[in-house]
GROMACS .gro file of C-alpha atoms in nm:
model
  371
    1UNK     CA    1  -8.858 -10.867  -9.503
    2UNK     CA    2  -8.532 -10.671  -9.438
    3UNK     CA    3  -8.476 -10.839  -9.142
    4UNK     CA    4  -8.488 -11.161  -9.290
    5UNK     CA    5  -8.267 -11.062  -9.560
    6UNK     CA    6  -7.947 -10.979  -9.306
    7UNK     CA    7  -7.996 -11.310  -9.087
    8UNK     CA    8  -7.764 -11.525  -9.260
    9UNK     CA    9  -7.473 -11.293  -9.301
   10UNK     CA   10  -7.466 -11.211  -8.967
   11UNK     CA   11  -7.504 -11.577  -8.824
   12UNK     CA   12  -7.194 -11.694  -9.090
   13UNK     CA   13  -6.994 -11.395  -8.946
   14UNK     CA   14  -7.090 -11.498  -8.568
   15UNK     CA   15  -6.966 -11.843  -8.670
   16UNK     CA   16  -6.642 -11.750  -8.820
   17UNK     CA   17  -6.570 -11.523  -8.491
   18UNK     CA   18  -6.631 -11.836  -8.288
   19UNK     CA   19  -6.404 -12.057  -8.485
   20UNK     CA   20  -6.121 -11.805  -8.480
   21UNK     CA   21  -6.189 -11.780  -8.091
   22UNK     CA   22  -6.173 -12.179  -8.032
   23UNK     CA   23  -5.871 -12.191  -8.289
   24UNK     CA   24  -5.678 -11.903  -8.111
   25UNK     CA   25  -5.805 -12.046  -7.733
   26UNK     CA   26  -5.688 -12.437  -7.794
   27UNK     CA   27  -5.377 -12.611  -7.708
   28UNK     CA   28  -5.097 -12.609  -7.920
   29UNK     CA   29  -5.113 -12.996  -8.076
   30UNK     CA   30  -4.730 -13.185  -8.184
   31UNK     CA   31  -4.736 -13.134  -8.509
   32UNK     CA   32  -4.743 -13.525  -8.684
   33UNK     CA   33  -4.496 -13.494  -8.881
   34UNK     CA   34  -4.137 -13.659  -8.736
   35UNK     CA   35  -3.852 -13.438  -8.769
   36UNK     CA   36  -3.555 -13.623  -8.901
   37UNK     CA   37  -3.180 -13.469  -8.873
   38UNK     CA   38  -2.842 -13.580  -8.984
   39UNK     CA   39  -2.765 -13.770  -8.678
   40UNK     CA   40  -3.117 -13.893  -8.551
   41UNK     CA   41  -3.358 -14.150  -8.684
   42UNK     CA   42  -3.745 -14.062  -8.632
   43UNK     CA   43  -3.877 -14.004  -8.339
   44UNK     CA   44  -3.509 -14.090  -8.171
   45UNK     CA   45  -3.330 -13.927  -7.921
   46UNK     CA   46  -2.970 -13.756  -8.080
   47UNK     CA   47  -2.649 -13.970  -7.933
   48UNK     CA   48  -2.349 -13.734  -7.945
   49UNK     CA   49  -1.977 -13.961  -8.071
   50UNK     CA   50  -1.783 -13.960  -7.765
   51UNK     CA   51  -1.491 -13.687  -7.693
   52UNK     CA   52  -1.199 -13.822  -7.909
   53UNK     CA   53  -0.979 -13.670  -7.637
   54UNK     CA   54  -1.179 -13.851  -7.323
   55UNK     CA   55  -1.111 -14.151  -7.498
   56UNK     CA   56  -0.706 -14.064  -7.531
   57UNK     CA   57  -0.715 -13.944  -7.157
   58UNK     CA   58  -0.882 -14.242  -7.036
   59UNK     CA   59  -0.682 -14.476  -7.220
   60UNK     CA   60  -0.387 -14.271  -7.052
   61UNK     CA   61  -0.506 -14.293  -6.694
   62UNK     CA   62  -0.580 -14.674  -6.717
   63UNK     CA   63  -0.257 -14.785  -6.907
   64UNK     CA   64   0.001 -14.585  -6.651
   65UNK     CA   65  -0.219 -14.741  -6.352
   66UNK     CA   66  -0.150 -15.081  -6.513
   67UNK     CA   67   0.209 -15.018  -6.550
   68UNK     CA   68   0.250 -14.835  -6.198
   69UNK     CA   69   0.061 -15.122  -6.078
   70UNK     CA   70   0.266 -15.392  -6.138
   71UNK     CA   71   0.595 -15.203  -6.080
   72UNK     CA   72   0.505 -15.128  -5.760
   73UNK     CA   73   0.365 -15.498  -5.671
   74UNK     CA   74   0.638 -15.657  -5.768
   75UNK     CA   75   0.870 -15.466  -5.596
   76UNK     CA   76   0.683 -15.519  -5.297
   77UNK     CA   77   0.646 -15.851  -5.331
   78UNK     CA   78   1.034 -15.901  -5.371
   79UNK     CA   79   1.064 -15.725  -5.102
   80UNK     CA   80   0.852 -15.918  -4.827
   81UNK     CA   81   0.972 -16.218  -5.003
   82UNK     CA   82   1.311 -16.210  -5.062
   83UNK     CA   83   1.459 -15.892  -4.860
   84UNK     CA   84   1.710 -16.105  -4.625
   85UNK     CA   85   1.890 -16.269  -4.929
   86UNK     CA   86   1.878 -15.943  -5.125
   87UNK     CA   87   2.008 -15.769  -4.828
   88UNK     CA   88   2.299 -15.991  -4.817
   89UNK     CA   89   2.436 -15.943  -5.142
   90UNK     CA   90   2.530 -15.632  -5.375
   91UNK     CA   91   2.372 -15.324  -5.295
   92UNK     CA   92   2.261 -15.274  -5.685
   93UNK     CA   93   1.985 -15.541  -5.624
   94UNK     CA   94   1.798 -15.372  -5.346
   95UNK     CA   95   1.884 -15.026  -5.511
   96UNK     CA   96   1.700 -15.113  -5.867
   97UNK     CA   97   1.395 -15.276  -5.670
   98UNK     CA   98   1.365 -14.972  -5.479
   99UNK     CA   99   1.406 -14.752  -5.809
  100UNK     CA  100   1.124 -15.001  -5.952
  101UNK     CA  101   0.866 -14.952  -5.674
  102UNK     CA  102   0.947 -14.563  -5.676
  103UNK     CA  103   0.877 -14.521  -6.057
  104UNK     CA  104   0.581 -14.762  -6.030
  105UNK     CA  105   0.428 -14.515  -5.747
  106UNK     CA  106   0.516 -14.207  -5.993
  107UNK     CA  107   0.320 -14.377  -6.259
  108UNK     CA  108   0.022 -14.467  -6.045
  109UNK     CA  109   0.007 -14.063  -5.951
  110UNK     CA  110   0.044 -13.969  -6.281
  111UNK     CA  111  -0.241 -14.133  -6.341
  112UNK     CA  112  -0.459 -14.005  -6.070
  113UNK     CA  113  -0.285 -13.670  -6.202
  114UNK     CA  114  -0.463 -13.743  -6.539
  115UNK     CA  115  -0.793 -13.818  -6.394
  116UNK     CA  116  -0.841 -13.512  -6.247
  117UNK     CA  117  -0.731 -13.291  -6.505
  118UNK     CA  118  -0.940 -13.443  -6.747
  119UNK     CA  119  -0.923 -13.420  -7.117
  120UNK     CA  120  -0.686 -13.203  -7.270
  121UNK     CA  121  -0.816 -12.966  -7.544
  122UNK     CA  122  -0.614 -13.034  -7.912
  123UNK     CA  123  -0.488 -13.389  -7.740
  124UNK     CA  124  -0.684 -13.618  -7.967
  125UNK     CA  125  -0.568 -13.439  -8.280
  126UNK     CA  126  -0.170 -13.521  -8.211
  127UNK     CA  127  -0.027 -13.796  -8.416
  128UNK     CA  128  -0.149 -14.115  -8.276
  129UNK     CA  129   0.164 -14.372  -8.348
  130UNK     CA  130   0.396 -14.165  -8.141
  131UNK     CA  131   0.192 -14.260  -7.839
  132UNK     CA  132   0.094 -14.634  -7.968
  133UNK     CA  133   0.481 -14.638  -7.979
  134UNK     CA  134   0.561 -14.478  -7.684
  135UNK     CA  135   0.281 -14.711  -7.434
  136UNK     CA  136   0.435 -15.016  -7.624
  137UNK     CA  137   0.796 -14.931  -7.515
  138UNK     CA  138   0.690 -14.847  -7.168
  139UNK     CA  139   0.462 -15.236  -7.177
  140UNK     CA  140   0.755 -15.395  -7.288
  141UNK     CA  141   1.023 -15.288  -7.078
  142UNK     CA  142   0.757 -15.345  -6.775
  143UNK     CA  143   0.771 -15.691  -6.870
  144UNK     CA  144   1.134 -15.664  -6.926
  145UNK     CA  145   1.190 -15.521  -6.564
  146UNK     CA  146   1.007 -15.692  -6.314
  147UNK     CA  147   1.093 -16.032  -6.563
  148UNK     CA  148   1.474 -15.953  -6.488
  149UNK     CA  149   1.398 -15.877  -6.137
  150UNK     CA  150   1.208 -16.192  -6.045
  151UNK     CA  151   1.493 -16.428  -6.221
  152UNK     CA  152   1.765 -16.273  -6.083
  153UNK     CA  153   1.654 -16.364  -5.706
  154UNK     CA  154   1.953 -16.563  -5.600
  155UNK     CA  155   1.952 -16.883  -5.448
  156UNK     CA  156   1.968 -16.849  -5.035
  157UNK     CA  157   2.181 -16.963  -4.836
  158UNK     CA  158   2.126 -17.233  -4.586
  159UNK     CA  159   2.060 -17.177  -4.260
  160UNK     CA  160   2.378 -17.338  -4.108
  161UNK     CA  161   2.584 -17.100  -4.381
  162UNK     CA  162   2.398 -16.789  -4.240
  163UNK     CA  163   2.517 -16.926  -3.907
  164UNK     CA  164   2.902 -16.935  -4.075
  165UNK     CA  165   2.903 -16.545  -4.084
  166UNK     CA  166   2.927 -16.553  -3.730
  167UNK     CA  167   3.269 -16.677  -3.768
  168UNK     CA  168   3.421 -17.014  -3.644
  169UNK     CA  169   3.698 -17.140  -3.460
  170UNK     CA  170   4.019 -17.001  -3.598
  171UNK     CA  171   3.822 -16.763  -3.834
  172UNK     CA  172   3.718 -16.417  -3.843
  173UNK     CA  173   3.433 -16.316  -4.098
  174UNK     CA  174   3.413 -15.975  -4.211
  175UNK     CA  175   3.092 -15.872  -4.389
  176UNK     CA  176   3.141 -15.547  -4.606
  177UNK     CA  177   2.882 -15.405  -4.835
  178UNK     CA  178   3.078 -15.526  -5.138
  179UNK     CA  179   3.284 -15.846  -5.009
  180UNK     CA  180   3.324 -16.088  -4.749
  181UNK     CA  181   3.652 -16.144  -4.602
  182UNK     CA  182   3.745 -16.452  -4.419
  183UNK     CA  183   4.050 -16.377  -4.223
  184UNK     CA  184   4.265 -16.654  -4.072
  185UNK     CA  185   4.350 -16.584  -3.661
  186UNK     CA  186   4.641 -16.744  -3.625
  187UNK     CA  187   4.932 -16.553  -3.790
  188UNK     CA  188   4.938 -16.303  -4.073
  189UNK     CA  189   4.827 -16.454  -4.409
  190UNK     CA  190   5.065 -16.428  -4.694
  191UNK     CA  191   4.856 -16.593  -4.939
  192UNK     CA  192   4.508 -16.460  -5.031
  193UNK     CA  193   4.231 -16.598  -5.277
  194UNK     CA  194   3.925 -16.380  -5.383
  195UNK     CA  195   3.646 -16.612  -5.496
  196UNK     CA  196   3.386 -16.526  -5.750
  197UNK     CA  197   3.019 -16.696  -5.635
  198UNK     CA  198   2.833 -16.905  -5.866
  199UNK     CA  199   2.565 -16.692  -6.124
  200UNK     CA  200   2.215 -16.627  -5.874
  201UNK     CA  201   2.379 -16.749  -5.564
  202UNK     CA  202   2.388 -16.570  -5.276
  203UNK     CA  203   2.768 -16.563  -5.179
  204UNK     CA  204   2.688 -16.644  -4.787
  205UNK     CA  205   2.646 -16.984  -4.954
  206UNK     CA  206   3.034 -17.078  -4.954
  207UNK     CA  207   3.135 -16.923  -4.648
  208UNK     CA  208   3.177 -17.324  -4.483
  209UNK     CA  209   3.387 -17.429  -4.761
  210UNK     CA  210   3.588 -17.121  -4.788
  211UNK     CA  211   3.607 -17.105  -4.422
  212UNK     CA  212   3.803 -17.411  -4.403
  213UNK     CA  213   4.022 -17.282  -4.668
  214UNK     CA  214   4.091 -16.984  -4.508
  215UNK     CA  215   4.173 -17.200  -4.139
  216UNK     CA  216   4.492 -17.340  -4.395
  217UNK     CA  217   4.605 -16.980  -4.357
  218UNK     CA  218   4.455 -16.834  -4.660
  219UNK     CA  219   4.300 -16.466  -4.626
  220UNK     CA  220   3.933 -16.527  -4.889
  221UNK     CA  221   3.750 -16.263  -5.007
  222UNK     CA  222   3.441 -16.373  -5.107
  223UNK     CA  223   3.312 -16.091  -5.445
  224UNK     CA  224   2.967 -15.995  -5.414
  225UNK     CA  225   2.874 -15.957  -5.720
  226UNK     CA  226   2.593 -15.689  -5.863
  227UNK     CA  227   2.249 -15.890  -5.893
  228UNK     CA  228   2.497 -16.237  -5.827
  229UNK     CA  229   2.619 -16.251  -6.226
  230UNK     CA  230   3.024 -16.274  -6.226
  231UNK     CA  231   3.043 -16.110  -6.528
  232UNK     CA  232   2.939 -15.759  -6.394
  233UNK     CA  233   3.255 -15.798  -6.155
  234UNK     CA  234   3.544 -15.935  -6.334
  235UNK     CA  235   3.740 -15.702  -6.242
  236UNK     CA  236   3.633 -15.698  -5.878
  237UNK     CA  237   3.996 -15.912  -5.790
  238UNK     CA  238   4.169 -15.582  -5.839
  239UNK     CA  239   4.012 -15.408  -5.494
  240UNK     CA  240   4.068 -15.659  -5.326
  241UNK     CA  241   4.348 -15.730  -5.388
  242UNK     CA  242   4.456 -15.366  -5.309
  243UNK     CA  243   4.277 -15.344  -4.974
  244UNK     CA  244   4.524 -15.606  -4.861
  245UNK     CA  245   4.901 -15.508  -4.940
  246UNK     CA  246   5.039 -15.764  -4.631
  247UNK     CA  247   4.921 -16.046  -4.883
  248UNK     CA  248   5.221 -16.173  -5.095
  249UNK     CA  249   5.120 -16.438  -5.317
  250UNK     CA  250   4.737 -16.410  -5.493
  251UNK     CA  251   4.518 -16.662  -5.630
  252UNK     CA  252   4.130 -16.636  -5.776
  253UNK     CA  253   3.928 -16.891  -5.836
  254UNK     CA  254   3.507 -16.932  -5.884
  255UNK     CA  255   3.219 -17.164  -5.899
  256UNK     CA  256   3.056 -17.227  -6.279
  257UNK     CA  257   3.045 -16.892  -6.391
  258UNK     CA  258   3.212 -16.753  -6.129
  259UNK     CA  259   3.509 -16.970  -6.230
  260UNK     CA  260   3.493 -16.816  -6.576
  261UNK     CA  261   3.515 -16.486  -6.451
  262UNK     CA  262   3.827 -16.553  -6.266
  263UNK     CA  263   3.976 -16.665  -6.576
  264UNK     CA  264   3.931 -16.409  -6.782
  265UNK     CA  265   4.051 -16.180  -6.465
  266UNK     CA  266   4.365 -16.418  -6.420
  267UNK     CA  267   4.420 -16.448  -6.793
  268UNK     CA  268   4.483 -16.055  -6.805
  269UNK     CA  269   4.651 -15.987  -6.480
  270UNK     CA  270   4.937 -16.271  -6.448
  271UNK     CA  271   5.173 -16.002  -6.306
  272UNK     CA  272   4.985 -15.984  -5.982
  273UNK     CA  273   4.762 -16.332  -5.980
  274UNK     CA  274   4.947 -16.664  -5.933
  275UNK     CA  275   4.647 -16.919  -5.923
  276UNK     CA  276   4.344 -17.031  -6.063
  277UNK     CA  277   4.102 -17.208  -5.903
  278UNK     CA  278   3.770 -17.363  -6.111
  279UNK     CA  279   3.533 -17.501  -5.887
  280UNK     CA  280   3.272 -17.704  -6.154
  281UNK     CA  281   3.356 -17.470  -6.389
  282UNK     CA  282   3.635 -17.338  -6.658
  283UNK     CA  283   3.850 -17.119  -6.864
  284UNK     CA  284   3.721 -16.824  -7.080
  285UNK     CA  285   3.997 -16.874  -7.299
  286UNK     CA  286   4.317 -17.035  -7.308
  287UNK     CA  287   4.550 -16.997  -7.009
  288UNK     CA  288   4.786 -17.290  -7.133
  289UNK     CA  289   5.059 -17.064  -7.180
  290UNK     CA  290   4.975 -16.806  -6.895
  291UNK     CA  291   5.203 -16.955  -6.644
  292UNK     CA  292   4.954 -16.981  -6.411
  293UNK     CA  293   4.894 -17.266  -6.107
  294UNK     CA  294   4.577 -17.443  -6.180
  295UNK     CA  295   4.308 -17.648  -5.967
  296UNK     CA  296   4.026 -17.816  -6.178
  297UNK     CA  297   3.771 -17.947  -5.941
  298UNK     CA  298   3.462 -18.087  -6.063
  299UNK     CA  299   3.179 -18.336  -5.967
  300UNK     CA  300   3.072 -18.637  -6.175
  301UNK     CA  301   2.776 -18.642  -6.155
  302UNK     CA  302   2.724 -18.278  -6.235
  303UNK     CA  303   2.444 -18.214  -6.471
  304UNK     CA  304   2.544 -17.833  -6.557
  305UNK     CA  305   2.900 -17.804  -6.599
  306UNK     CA  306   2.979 -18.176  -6.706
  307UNK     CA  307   3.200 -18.379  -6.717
  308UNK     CA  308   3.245 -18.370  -7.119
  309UNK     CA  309   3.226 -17.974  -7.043
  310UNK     CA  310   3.554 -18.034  -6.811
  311UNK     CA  311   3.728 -18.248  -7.005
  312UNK     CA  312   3.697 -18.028  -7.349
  313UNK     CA  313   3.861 -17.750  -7.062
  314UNK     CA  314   4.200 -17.942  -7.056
  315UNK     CA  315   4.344 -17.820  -7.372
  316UNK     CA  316   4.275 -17.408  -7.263
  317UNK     CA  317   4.430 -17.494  -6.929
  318UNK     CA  318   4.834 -17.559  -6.846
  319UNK     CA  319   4.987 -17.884  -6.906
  320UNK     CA  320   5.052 -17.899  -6.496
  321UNK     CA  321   4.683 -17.834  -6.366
  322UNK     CA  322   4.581 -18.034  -6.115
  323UNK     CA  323   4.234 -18.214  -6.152
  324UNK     CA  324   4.023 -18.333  -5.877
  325UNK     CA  325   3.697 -18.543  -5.982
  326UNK     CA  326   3.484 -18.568  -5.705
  327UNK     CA  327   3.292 -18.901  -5.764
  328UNK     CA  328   2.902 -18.857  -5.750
  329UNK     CA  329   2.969 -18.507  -5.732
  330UNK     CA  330   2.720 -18.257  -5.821
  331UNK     CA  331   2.672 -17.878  -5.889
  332UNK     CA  332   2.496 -17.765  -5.542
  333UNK     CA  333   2.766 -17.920  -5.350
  334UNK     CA  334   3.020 -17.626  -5.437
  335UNK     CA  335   2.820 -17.443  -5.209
  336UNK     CA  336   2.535 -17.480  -4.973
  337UNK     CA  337   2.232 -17.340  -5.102
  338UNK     CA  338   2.006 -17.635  -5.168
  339UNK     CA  339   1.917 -17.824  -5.433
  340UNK     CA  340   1.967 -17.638  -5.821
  341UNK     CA  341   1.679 -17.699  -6.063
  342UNK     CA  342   1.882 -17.930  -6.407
  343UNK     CA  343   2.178 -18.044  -6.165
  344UNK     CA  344   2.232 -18.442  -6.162
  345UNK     CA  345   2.190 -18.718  -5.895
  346UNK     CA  346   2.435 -18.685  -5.646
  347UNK     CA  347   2.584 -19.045  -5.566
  348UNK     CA  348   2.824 -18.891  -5.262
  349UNK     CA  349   2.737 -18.722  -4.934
  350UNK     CA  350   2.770 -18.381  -4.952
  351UNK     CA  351   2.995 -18.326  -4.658
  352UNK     CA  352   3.239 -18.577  -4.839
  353UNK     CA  353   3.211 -18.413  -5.192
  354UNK     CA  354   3.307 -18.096  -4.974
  355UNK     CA  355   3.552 -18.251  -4.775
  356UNK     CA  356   3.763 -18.330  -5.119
  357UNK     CA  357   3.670 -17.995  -5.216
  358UNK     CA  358   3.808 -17.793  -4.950
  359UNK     CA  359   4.146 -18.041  -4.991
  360UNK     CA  360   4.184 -17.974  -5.362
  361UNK     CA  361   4.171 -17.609  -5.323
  362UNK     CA  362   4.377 -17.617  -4.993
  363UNK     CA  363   4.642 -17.774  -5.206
  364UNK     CA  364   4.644 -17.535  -5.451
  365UNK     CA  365   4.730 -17.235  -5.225
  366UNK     CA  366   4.967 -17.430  -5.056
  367UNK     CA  367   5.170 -17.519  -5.329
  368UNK     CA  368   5.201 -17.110  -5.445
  369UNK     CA  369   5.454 -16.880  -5.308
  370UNK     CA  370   5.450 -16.753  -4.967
  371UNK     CA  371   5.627 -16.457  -5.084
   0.00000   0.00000   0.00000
């Protein structure tokens, strides 16, 4: 029959409908097959490189913290620590610690500056070595700074030569930013000694000795010395002995390298210096020929400027010097400041090695020209 006939056709187009219907009508499915890129595995999430100029930036912020970091801690560490013996000497100390901690706080800001700002487009693609070169400078003079700072502390005074800058009986102390003058009360002084401190020590440290010195009738001018090294004053002598034209007769004299810096000073100004005085230390170069009045005064027992040291001295210094050994006689007791780390056994007291030290350089401006 016709009808019979059509059936299938129709049913197979019915069916193909359908299918197209539930094809069209279903969820889209993930297609199986994993996609793979350049910079991804299958099936794994993409990982971008890091910023090359993040990591420059960073690297920037972190390094001038460091640095600004430990210039600013150490100088306020030196500060709380060691302010009263800084205060007491040359101003270039306290000045350069204060320059230190300022710079340190700069550094610190720049580098909260830096964090803020963020990377900086193009930075990465400078030339790298100029800032490898330029972080390695700043590191080592960092080290270099706060190195120098910490060793050049000086050794304090002891409390009973604080108490000296009072003054004492017959004595008047005068403490200046640059010196301290011991004037004598009875009379006007004709003779006048400026005395160069011992390297690191803080010059309040021979105000006893000199004191007595200076009760002889001696106007002393004790040099303070930028960060307490003689050799960044030699020519200090020369002010003083211009701020004091009622002196007649001049003499300089030092501890160790103090000593040696008065030499050299005395060695190149014999038309205005008279004397020499070398407390445990001695001559730069020869003076045997310089006409000049010489006290050698050393201690026996001292472990830094020895007695082999003093003796090898004798041919640089005049044929008349006049040497005073103090037996058991060590390197502290030219001043009071303690005990100094190398120095030998003492086998004297120190007010007696001080007594004889005080005598021997008494002697010595007594025996130059009042006038």
């Amino acid at each position: 029959m016709p009808g019979h006939d059509d059936q299938p056709g129709v049913d197979a187009a019915s069916g193909s409908a359908a299918y197209a219907r539930g094809v069209s009508d279903a969820p889209n499915q993930p297609d199986p097959t994993p996609v793979t890129t350049p910079d991804t595995g299958p099936d794994s999430s993409p990982h971008p490189s890091p910023d090359p100029s993040t990591r420059t930036t960073r690297f920037a912020v972190v390094w001038s913290a460091l640095l600004g970091s430990v210039l600013l801690g150490a100088a306020v560490w030196l500060s709380v620590t060691s302010w009263s013996v800084l205060r007491a000497g040359h101003p270039a100390h306290r000045l350069t610690l204060v320059a230190t901690g300022v710079v340190g706080a700069l550094l610190i800001l720049r580098a909260v500056l830096l964090q803020r700002r963020g990377p900086r487009a193009g930075s990465a693609s400078r030339r790298r070595w100029p800032r490898v070169l330029g972080r390695t400078v700043a590191g080592l003079a960092t080290v270099v700074v706060v190195g120098s700072l910490v060793w050049l502390v000086p050794f304090a005074a002891t409390p009973p030569a604080i108490a000296a800058m009072s003054g004492s009986a017959g004595v008047r102390v005068t403490d200046a930013t640059t010196t301290i003058t011991l004037t004598p009360e009875t009379g006007s002084a004709t003779r006048g000694l400026v005395f160069q401190p011992g390297a690191r020590v803080d010059p309040r440290a021979y105000v006893p000795l000199l004191a007595e010195v200076s009760r002889s009738g001696v106007l002393v001018v004790i040099v303070k010395q930028p960060f307490d090294i003689g050799f960044l004053a030699i020519d200090a002598p020369a002010s003083a002995i211009a701020a004091h034209p009622e002196v007649r007769t001049w003499a300089v004299g030092g501890h160790s390298l103090g000593g040696v810096a008065a030499s050299s000073y005395a060695g190149s100004h014999t038309d205005t210096v008279r004397g020499l005085v070398l407390w445990a230390s001695y001559p730069l170069g020869s003076l045997a020929q310089s006409g000049l009045k010489v006290a050698s005064i050393s201690g026996s027992a001292d472990a830094l400027a020895t007695p082999a040291d003093i003796e090898a001295s004798r041919v640089d210094l005049p044929g008349d010097t006049a040497y005073t050994v103090v037996e058991g006689g060590v390197h502290a007791f030219f001043g009071d400041y303690g005990e100094q780390p190398g120095d030998g056994t003492p086998g004297v007291s120190r007010e007696d090695a001080q007594r004889q030290i005080v005598e021997a350089t008494a002697a010595l401006m007594a025996s130059l020209p009042a006038s």
